[in-house]
Short mmCIF file of C-alpha atoms and ligand atoms in Angstrom, two decimals:
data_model
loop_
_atom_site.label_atom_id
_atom_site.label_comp_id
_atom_site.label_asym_id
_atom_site.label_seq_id
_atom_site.Cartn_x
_atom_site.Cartn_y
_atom_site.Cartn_z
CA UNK D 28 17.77 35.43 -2.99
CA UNK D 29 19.76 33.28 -5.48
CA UNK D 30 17.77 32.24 -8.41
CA UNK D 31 17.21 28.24 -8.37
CA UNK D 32 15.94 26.59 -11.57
CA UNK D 33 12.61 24.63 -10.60
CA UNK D 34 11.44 24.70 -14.47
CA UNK D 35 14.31 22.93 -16.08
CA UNK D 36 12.86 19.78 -17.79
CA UNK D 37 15.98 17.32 -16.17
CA UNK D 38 16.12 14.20 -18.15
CA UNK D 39 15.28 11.03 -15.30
CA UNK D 40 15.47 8.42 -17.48
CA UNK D 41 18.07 5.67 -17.42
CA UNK D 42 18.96 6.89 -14.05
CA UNK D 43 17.63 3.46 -11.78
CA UNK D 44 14.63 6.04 -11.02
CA UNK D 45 11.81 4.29 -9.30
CA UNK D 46 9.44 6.99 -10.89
CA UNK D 47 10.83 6.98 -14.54
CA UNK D 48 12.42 3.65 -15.30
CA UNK D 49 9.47 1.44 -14.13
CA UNK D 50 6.67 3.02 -16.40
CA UNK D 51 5.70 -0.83 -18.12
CA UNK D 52 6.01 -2.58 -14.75
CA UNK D 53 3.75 -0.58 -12.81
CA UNK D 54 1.87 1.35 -15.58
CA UNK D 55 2.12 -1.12 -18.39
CA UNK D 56 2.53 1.71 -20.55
CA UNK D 57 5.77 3.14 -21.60
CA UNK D 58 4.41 6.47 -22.49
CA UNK D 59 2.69 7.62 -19.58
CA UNK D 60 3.76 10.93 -17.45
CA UNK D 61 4.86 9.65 -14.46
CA UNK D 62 3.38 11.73 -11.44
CA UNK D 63 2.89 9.30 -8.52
CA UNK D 64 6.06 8.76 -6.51
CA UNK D 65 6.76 11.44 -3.43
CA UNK D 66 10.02 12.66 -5.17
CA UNK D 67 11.02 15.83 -6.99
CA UNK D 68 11.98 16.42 -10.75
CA UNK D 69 14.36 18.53 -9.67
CA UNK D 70 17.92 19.03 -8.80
CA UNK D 71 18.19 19.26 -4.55
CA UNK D 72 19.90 22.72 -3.22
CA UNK D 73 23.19 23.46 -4.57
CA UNK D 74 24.66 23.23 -1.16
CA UNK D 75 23.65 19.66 -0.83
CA UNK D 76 24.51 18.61 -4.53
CA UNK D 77 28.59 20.34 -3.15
CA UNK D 78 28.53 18.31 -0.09
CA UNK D 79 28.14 15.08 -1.93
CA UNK D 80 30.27 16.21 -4.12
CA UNK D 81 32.78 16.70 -2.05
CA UNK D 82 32.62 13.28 -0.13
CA UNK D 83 32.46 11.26 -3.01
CA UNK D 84 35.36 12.88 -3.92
CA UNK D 85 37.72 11.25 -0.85
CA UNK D 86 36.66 7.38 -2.41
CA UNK D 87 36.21 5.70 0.21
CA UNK D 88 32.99 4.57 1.35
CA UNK D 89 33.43 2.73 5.18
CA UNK D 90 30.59 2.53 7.52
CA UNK D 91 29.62 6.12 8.99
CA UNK D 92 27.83 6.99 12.06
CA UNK D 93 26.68 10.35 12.46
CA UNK D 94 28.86 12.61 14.42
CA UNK D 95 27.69 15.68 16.40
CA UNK D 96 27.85 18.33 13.65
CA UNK D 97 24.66 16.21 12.39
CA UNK D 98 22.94 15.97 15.66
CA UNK D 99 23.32 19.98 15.97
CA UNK D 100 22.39 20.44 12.28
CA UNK D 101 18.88 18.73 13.18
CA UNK D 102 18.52 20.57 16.59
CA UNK D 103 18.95 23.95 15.18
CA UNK D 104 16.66 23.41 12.51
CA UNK D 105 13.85 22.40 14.53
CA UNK D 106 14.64 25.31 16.93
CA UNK D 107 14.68 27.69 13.69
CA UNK D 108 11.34 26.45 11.92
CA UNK D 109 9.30 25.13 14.39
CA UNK D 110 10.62 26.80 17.86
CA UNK D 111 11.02 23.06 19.08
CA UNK D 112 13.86 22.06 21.61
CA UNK D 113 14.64 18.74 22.14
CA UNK D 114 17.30 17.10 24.15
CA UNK D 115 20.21 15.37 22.12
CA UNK D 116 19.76 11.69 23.64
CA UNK D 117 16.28 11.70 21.97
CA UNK D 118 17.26 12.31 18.57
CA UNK D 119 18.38 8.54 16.88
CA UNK D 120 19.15 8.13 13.56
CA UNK D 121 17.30 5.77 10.86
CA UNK D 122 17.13 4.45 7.43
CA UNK D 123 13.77 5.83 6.64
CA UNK D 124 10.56 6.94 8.38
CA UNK D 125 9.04 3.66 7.13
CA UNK D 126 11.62 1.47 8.74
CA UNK D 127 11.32 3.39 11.93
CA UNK D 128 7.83 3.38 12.41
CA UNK D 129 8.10 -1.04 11.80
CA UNK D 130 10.54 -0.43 14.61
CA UNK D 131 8.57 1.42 16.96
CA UNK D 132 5.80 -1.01 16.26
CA UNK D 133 8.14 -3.86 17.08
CA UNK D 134 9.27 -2.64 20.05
CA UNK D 135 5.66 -1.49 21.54
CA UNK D 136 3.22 -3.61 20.71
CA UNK D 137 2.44 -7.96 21.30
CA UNK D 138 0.36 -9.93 18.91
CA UNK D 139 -2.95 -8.83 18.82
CA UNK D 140 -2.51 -5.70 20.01
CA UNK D 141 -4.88 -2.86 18.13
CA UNK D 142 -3.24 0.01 15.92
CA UNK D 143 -4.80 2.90 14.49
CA UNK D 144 -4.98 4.98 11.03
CA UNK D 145 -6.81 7.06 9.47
CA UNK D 146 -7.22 6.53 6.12
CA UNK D 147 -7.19 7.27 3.33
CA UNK D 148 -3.20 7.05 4.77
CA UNK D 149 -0.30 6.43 2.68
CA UNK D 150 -0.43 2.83 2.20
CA UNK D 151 2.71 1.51 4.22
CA UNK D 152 1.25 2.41 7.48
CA UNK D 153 -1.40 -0.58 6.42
CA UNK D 154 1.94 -2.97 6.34
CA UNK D 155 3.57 -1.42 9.22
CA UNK D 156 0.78 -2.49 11.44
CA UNK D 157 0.29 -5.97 9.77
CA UNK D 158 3.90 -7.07 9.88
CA UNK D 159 3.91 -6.76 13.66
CA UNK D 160 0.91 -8.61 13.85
CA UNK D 161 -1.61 -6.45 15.12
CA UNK D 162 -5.31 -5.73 14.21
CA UNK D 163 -5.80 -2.26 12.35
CA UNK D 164 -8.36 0.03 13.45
CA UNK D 165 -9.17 2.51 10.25
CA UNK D 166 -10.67 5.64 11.78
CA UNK D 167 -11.76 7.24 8.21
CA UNK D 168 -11.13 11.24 7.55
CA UNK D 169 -14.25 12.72 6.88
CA UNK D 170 -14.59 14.86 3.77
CA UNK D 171 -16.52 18.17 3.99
CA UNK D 172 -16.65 20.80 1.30
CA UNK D 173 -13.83 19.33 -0.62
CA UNK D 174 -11.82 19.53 2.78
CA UNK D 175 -10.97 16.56 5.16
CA UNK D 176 -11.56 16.45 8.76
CA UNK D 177 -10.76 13.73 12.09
CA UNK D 178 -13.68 12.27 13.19
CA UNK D 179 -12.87 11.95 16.51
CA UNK D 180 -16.26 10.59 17.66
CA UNK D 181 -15.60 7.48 15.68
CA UNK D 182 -12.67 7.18 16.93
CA UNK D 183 -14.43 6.77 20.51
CA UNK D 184 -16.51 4.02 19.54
CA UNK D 185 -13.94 1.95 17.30
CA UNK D 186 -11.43 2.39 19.99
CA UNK D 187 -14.45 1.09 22.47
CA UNK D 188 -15.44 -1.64 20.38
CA UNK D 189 -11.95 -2.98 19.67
CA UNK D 190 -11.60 -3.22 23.92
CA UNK D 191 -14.82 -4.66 24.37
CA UNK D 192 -13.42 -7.68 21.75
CA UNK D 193 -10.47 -7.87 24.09
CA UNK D 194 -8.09 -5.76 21.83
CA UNK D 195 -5.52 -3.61 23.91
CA UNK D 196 -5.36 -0.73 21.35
CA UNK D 197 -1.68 0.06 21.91
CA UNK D 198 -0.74 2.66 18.91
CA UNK D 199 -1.67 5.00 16.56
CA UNK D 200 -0.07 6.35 13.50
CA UNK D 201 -0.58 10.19 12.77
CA UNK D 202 0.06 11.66 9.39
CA UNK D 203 1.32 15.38 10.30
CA UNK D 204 0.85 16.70 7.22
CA UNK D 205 -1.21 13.91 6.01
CA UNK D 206 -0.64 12.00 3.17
CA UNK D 207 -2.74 12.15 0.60
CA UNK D 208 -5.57 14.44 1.80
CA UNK D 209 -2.82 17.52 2.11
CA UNK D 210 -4.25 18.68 5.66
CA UNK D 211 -1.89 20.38 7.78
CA UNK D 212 -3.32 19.93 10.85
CA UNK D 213 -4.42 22.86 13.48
CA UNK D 214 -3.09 22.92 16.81
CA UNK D 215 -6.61 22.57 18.46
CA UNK D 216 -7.38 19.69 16.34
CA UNK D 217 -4.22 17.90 17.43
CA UNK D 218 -4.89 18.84 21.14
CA UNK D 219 -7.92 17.24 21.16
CA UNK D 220 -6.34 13.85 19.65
CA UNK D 221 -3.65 14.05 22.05
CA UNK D 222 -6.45 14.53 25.13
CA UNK D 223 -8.20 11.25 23.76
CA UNK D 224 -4.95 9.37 23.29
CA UNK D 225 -3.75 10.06 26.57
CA UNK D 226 -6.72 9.25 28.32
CA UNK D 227 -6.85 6.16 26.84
CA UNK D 228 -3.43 5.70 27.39
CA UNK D 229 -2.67 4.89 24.12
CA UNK D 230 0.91 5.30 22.48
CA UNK D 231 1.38 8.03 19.50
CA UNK D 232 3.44 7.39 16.57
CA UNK D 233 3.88 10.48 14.63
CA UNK D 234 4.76 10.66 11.56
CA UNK D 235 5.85 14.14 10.04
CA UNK D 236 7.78 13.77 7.04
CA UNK D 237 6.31 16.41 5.11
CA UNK D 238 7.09 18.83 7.89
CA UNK D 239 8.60 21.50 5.79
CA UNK D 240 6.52 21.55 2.72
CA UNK D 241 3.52 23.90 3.89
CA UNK D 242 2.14 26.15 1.90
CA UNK D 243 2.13 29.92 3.01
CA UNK D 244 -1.09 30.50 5.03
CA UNK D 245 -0.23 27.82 6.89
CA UNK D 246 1.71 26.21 9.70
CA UNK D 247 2.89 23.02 10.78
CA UNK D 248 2.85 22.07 14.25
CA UNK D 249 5.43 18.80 15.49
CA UNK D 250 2.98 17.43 17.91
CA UNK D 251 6.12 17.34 20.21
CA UNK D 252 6.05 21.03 20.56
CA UNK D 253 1.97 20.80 21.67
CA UNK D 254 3.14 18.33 24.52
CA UNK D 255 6.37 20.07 25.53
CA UNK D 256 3.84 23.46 26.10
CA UNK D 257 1.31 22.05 27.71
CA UNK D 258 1.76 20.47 31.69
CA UNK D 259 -1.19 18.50 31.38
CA UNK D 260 0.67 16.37 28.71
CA UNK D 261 3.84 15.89 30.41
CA UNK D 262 3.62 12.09 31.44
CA UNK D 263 2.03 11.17 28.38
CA UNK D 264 5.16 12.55 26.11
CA UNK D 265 6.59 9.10 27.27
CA UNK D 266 4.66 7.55 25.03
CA UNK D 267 5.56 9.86 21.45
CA UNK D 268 7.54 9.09 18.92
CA UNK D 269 8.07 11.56 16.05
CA UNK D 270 9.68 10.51 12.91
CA UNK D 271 10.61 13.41 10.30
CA UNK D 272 13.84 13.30 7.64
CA UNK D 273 14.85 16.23 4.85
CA UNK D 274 14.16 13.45 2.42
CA UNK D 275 10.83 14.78 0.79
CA UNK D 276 11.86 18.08 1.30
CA UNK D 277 15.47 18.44 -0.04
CA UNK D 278 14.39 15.36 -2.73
CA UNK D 279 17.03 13.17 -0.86
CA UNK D 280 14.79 10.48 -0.44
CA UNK D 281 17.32 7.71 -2.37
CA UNK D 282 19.74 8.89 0.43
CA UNK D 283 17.64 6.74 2.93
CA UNK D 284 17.61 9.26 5.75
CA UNK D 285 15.72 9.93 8.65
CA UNK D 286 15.42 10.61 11.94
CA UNK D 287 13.23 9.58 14.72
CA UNK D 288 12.88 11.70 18.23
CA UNK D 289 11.86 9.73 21.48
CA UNK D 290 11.34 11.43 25.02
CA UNK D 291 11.08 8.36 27.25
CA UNK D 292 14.27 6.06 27.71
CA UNK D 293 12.73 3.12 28.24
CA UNK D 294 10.77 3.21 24.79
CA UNK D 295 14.44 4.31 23.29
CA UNK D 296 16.08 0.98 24.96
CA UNK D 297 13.24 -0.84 23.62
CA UNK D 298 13.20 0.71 20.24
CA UNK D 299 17.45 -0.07 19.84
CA UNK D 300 16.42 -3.65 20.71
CA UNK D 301 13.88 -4.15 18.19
CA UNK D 302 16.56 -2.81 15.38
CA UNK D 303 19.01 -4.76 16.75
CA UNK D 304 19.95 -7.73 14.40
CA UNK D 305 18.50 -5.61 11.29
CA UNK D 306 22.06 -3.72 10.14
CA UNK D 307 20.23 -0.22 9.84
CA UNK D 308 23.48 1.92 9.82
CA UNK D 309 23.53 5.18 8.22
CA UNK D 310 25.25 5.75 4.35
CA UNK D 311 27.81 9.02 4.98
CA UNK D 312 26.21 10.20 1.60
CA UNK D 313 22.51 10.25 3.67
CA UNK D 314 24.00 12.24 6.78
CA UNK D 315 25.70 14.67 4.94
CA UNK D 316 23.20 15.59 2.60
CA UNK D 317 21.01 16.14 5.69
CA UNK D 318 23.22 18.37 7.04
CA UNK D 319 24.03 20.50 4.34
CA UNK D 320 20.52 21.04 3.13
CA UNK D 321 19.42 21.90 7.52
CA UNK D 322 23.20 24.16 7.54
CA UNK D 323 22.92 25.68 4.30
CA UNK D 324 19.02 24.80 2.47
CA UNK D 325 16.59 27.12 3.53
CA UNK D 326 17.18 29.62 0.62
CA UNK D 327 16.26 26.97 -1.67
CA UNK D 328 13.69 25.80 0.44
CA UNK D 329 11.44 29.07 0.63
CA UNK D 330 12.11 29.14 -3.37
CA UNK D 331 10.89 25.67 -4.14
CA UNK D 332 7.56 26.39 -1.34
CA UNK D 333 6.68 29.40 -3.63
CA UNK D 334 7.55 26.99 -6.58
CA UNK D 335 5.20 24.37 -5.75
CA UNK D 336 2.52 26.87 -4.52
CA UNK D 337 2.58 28.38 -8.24
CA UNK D 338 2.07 24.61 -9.35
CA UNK D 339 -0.76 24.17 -7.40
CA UNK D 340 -2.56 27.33 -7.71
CA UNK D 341 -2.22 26.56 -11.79
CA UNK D 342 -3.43 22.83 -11.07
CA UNK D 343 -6.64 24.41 -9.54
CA UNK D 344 -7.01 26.96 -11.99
CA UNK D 345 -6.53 24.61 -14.85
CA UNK D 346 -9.01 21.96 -13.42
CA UNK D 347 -11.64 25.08 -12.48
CA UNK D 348 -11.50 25.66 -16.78
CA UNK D 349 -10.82 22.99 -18.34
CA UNK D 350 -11.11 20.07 -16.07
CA UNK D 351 -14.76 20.33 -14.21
CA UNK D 352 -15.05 16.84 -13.63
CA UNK D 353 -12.39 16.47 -11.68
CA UNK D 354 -11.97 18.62 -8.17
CA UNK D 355 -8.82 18.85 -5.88
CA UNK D 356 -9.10 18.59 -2.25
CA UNK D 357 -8.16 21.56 -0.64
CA UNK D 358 -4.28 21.36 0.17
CA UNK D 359 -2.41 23.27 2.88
CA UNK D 360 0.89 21.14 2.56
CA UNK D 361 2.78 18.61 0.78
CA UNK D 362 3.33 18.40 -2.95
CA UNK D 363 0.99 15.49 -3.73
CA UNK D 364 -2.72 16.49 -4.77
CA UNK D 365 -5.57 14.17 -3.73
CA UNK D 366 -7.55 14.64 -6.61
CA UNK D 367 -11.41 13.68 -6.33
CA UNK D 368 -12.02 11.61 -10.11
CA UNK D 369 -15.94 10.45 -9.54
CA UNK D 370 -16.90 13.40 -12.04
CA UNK D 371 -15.76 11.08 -14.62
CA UNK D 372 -18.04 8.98 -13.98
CA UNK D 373 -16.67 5.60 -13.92
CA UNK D 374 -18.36 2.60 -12.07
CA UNK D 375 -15.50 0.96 -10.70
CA UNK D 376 -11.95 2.34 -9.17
CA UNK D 377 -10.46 -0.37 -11.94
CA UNK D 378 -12.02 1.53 -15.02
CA UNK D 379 -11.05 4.77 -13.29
CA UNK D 380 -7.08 3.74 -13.07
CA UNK D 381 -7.27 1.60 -16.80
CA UNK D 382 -8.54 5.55 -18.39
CA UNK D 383 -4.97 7.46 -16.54
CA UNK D 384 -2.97 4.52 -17.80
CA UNK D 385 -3.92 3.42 -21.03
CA UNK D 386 -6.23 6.61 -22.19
CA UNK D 387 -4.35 9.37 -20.85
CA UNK D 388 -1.04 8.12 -20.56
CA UNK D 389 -0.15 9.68 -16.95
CA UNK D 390 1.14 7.86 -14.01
CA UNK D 391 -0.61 8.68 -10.80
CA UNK D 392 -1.03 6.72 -7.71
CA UNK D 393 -4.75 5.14 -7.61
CA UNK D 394 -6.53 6.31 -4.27
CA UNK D 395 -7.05 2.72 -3.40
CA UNK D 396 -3.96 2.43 -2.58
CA UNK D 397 -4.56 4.34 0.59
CA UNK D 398 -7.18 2.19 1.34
CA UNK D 399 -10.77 1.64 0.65
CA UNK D 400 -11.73 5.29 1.80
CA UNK D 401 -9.58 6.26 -1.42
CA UNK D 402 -12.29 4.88 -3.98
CA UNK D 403 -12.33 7.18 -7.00
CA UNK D 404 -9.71 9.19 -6.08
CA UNK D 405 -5.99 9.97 -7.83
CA UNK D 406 -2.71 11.35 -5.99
CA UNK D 407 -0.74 13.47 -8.34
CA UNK D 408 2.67 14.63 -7.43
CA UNK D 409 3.32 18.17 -8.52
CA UNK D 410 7.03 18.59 -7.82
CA UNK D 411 7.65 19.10 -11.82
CA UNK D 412 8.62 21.86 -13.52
CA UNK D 413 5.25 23.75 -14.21
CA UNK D 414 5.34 22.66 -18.02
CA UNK D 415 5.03 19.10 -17.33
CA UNK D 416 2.18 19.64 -14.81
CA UNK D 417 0.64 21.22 -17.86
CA UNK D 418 1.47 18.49 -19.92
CA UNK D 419 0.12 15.94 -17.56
CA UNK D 420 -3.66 17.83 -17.29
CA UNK D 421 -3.51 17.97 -20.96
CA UNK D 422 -3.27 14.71 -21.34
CA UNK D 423 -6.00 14.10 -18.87
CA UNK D 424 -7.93 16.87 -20.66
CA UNK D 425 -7.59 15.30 -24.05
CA UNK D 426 -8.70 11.83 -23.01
CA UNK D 427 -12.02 13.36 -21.32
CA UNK D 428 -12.78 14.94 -24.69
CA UNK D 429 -12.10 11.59 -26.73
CA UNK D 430 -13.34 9.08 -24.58
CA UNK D 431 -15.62 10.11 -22.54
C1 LIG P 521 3.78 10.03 5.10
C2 LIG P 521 5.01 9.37 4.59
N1 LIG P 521 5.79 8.68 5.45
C3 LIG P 521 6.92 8.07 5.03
C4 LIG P 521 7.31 8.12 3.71
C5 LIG P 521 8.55 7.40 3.26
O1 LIG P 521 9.55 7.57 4.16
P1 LIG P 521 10.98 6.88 4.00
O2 LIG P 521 11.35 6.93 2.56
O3 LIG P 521 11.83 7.72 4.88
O4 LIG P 521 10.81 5.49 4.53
C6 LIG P 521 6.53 8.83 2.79
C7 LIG P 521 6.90 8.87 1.38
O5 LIG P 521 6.16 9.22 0.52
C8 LIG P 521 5.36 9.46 3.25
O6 LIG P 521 4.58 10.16 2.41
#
């Protein structure tokens, strides 16, 4: 296997970096570490970094569309990882996952209509749901032995109560991986969702992003595979979508890439309308990138998996000696750490994000940004080369000792 460099310290700065160049806006504090953002502080795979290459090499930059070599790029790659064959008219092409899933909303749901999440959730699902003027129904995760859980029970009752106010509960948004609790989820877990869904008739927006980013003992299963195996789910696969992109994976997100897979023609006509009007065509530089890294990236890929899962097994090692007061969740994918903070013993979430900013100087996302169910909870990213993760929990370290 070629060697990739994962532990070069690449310079982000001055680069129009969301994560690096907005440290006083969002921080206000130039010196933090950033570690929130879900992107990489790393170069993507070499094959990638050639294609662009190459294309910006011809100059000119017309609107693309993408052409079959992109649509068999993504088909063979979920065949390859995931044993998943899907037909080619399902497969449509998007901006980004978050665009897509306001798009899906659009098309499926009328005013009033109930959504639901399960929070703590990465944060945009909240807006998603809002901008199409719906009512959100928050079916919390439960946390058990420092590992989260669905509460499927609950879901019962809200999804009951939300009828018996007259709601239609149309939707629901699935995190598969979830974002920020780092659960991949089990296939019986997701077969009993899928059982409740459909007997409720209710529509299933899946969002699997963070697909590829599992860590070794585990497995990640597109909840489109569950429904193409299983007969007694074959009507209700007309009301899926699945959104996934190489974005997170490849760290392509600034490409604005993704792709969104729907079974049922009617929701696809319906989903084309709702974008229509909205100028959501695909940049060349996006398509290609996804190709190359699906063609050519899965080298690079197992590398950076074994990369990240040296990252996190030093995160949990480090916080085990040196950090007691802080514990993270378990994680079986994804690169961002939910860490649990109330071992500092702060009184308010406010205090909690003023100490990372000002007192330890590292940018992390605060878990009430994921909602209410994130209370006293961090998300650290830990796609950084393993000297800055050190860097970061020594800065965390440091400000325990002083301050605390
Ligand atoms: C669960 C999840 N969905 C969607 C996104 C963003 O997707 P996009 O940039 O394709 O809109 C992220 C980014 O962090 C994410 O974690």
């Amino acid at each position: 296997m070629t060697n990739f460099s994962f532990s070069k310290l690449e310079d982000r700065e001055n680069t129009m970096s969301a994560k690096w160049d907005k440290k006083s806006d969002i921080f206000g504090n130039e010196n933090i570490l950033p570690m929130w953002v879900a992107d990489s502080d790393w170069q993507t795979a070499p094959s990638v970094k050639k294609a662009l290459q190459k294309r910006a090499e011809a100059g000119i930059f017309g609107y693309s569309f993408a052409d079959q070599s992109i649509y068999e790029a993504v088909e063979n790659w979920l065949k390859r990882r995931f044993d998943l064959e899907i037909e080619r008219d399902w497969l449509l092409f998007d901006t980004g996952v978050v665009p897509a899933i306001n798009f899906t909303l659009k098309a499926i749901t009328r005013e009033n209509d109930a959504v639901i999440i399960q929070p703590p959730v990465y944060r945009p699902f909240f807006g998603a749901v809002k901008n199409n003027n719906c009512h959100l129904i928050k079916n919390q995760l439960l946390k058990e032995d420092n590992h989260y859980r669905m509460d499927l029970n609950s879901l019962k009752r809200d999804i009951e109560r939300a009828e018996d106010k007259g709601q239609k509960v149309r939707a629901m948004i699935l995190c598969s991986p979830h974002n920020p609790v780092g659960r991949v989820w089990q296939q019986e877990e997701l077969v009993e969702l899928l059982r409740l869904l459909k007997n409720k008739g209710i529509y299933l927006l899946s969002d699997e992003i963070h697909s590829d980013l599992i860590y070794p003992e585990y497995q990640h299963t597109p909840v489109l595979k569950l429904l193409l195996k299983q007969e007694e789910f074959n009507d209700y696969r007309q009301k899926v979508v699945s959104f996934m992109a190489a974005s997170k994976t490849f760290n392509i997100a600034g490409l604005h890439t993704s792709y969104t897979i729907i079974e049922s023609e009617k929701i696809r006509r319906q989903y084309q309308k709702a974008k229509d009007g909205f100028g959501t065509g695909n940049s060349p530089f996006g398509l290609l990138a996804l190709r190359a890294a699906y063609n050519e990236g899965e080298d690079w890929l197992e590398a950076q998996m074994k990369y990240l899962a040296a990252n996190y097994n030093f995160l949990n090692e480090f916080l085990k000696n040196d950090l007691p007061e802080i514990k993270a969740v378990a994680s079986e994918g994804t690169y961002l750490v939910w860490l649990d903070c109330s071992g500092l013993g702060f009184k308010t979430d406010e205090k909690l994000i003023e100490f990372m900013n000002k007192k330890a100087e590292v940018g992390l996302n605060p878990g009430r940004w994921f909602g209410d169910a994130g209370s006293m909870h961090m998300r650290l990213n830990l796609a950084c080369p393993r000297q800055r993760l050190k860097d970061g929990l020594e800065r965390i370290k440091a400000a325990v000792e002083s301050y605390l």
